[in-house]
mmCIF file of C-alpha atoms in Angstrom:
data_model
loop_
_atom_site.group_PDB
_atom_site.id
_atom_site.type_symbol
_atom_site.label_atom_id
_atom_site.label_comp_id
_atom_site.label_asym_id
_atom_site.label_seq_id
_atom_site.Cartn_x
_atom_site.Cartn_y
_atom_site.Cartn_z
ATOM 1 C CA UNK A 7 89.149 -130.257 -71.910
ATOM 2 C CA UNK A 8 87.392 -132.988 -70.061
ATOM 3 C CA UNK A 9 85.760 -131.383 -66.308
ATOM 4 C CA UNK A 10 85.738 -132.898 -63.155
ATOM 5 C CA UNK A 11 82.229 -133.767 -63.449
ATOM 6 C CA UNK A 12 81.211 -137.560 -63.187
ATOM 7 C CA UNK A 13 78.607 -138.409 -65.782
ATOM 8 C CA UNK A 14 76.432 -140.886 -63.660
ATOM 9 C CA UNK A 15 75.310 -143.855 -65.980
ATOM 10 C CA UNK A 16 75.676 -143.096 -69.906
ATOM 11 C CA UNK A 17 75.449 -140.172 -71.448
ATOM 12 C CA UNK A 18 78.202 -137.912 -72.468
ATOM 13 C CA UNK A 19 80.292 -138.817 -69.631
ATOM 14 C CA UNK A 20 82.302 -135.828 -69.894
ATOM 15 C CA UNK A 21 82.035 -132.135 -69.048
ATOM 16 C CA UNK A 22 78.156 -131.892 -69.268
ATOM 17 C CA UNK A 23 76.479 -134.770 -68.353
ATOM 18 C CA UNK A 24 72.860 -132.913 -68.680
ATOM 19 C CA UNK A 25 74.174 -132.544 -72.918
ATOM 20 C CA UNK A 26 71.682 -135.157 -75.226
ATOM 21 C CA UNK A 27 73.586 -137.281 -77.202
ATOM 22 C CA UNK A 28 73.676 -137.137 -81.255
ATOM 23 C CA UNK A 29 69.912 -138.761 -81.489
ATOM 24 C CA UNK A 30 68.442 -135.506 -78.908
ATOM 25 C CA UNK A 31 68.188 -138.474 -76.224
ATOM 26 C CA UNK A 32 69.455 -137.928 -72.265
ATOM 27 C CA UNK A 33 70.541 -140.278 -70.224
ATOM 28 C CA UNK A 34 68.321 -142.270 -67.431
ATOM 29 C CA UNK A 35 70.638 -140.562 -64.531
ATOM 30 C CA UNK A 36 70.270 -136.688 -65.717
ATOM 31 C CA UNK A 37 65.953 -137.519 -66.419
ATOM 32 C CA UNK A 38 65.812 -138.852 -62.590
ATOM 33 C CA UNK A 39 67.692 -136.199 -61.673
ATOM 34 C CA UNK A 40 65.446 -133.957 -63.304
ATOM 35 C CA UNK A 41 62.486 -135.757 -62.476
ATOM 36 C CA UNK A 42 63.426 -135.478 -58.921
ATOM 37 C CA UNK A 43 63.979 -131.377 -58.741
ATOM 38 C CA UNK A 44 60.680 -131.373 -60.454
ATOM 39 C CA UNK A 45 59.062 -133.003 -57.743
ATOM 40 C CA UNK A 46 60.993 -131.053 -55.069
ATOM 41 C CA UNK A 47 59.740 -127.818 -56.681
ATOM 42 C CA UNK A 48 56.116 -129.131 -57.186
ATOM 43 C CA UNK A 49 56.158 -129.846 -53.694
ATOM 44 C CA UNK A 50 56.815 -126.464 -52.570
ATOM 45 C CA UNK A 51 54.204 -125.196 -55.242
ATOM 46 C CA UNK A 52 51.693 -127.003 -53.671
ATOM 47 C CA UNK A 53 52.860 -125.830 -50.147
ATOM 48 C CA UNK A 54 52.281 -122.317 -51.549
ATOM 49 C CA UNK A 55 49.228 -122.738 -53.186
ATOM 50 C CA UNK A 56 47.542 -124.807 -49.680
ATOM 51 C CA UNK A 57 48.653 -121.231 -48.040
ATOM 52 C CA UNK A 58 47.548 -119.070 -50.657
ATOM 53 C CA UNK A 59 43.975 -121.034 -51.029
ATOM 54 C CA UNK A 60 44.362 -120.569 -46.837
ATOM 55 C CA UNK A 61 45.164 -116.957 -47.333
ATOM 56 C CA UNK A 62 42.327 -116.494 -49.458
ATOM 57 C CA UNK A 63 39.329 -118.454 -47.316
ATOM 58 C CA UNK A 64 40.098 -116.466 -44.312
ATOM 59 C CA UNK A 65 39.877 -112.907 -46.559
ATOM 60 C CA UNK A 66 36.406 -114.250 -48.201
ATOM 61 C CA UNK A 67 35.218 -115.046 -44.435
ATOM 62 C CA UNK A 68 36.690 -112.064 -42.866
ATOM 63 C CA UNK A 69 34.762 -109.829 -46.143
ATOM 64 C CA UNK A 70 31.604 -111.693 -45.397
ATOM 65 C CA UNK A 71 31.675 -110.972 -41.882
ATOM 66 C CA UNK A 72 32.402 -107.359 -42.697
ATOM 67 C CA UNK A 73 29.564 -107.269 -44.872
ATOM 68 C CA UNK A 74 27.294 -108.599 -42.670
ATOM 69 C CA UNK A 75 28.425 -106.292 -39.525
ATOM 70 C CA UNK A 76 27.864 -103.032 -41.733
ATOM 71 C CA UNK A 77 24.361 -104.148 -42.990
ATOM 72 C CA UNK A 78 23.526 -104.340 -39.171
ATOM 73 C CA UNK A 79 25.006 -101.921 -38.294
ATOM 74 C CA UNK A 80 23.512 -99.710 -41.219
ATOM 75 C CA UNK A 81 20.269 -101.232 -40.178
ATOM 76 C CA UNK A 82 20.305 -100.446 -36.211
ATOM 77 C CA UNK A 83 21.123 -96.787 -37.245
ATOM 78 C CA UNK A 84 18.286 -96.817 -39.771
ATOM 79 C CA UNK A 85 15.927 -97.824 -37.037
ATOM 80 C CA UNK A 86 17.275 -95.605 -34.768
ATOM 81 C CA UNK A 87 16.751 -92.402 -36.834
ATOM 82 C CA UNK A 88 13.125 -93.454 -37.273
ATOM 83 C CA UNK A 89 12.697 -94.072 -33.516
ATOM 84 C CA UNK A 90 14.291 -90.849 -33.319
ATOM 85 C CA UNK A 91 12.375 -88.968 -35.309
ATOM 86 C CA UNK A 92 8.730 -90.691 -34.048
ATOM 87 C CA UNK A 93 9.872 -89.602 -30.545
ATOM 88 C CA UNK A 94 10.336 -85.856 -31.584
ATOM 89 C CA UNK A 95 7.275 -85.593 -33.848
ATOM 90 C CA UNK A 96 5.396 -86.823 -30.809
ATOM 91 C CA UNK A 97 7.683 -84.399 -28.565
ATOM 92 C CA UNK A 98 6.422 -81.387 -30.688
ATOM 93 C CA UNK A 99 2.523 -82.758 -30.836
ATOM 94 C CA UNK A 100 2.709 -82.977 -26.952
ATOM 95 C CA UNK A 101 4.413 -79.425 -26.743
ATOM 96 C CA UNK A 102 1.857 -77.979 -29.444
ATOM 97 C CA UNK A 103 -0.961 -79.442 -27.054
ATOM 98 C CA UNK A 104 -0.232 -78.021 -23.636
ATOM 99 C CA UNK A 105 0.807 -74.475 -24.932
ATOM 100 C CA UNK A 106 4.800 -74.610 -23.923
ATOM 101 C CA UNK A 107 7.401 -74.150 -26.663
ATOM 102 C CA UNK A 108 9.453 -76.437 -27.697
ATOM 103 C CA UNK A 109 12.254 -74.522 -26.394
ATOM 104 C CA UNK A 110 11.250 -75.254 -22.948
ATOM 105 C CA UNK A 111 10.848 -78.975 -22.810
ATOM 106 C CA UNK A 112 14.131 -78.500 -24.408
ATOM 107 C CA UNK A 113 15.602 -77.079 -21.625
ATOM 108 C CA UNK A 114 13.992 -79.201 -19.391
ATOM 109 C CA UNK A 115 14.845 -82.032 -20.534
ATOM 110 C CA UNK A 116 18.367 -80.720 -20.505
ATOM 111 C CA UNK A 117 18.210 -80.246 -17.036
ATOM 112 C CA UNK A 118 16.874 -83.523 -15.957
ATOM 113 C CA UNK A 119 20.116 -85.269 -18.107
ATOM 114 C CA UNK A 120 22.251 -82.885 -16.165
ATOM 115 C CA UNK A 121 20.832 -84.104 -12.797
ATOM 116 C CA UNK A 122 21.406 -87.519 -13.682
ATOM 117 C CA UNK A 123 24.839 -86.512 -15.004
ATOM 118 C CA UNK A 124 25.895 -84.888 -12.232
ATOM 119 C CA UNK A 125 24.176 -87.909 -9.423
ATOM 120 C CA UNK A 126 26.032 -90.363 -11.204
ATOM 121 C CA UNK A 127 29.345 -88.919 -11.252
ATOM 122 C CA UNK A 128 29.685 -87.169 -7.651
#
């Protein structure tokens, strides 16, 4: 039988107002009604793509800075080794010269860190 619904303005009037008629046509209540959840729901999609587009800025900045924090990083160490390296070749040249080993500027040089080491602690 015949529901408790209330059809709302033409239309079938009876159990299922959202039901076309004969001709495939709705009535103007159930396409506003429609209309309406439409726009509630496109609402809320836009919501979610605003955060999502958000979402997706900050992890393109937060890659870029990344990227740019390892290249100078990779950079400084690259420099470094070459410093690095300069100072030993010239540490070996200056060994080779006055007749000590290498070994003993070594140890040397050891010791003086462990002076400093042990002034600036105690």
């Amino acid at each position: 039988g015949a529901g408790g619904a209330a059809g709302g303005g033409g239309g079938a009037g009876g159990f299922r107002p959202a039901t076309p008629n004969a001709r495939g046509q709705y009535s103007d209540a159930v396409l506003s009604e429609l209309e309406s959840q439409n726009e509630e729901h496109l609402g809320g999609m836009i919501a979610k793509v605003k955060a999502l587009k958000g979402v997706s800025l900050a992890i393109g900045n937060e890659i870029r800075d990344s990227t740019a924090l390892a290249e100078k990083m990779n950079d400084s160490f690259d420099s470094t080794r070459v410093r690095l390296r300069g100072t030993m070749n010239r540490m070996l040249r200056m060994a080779e010269r006055t007749g000590v080993g290498w070994k003993a500027w070594l140890a040397f040089f050891a010791a003086v860190v462990l002076l400093f080491w042990y002034v600036w602690l105690f």
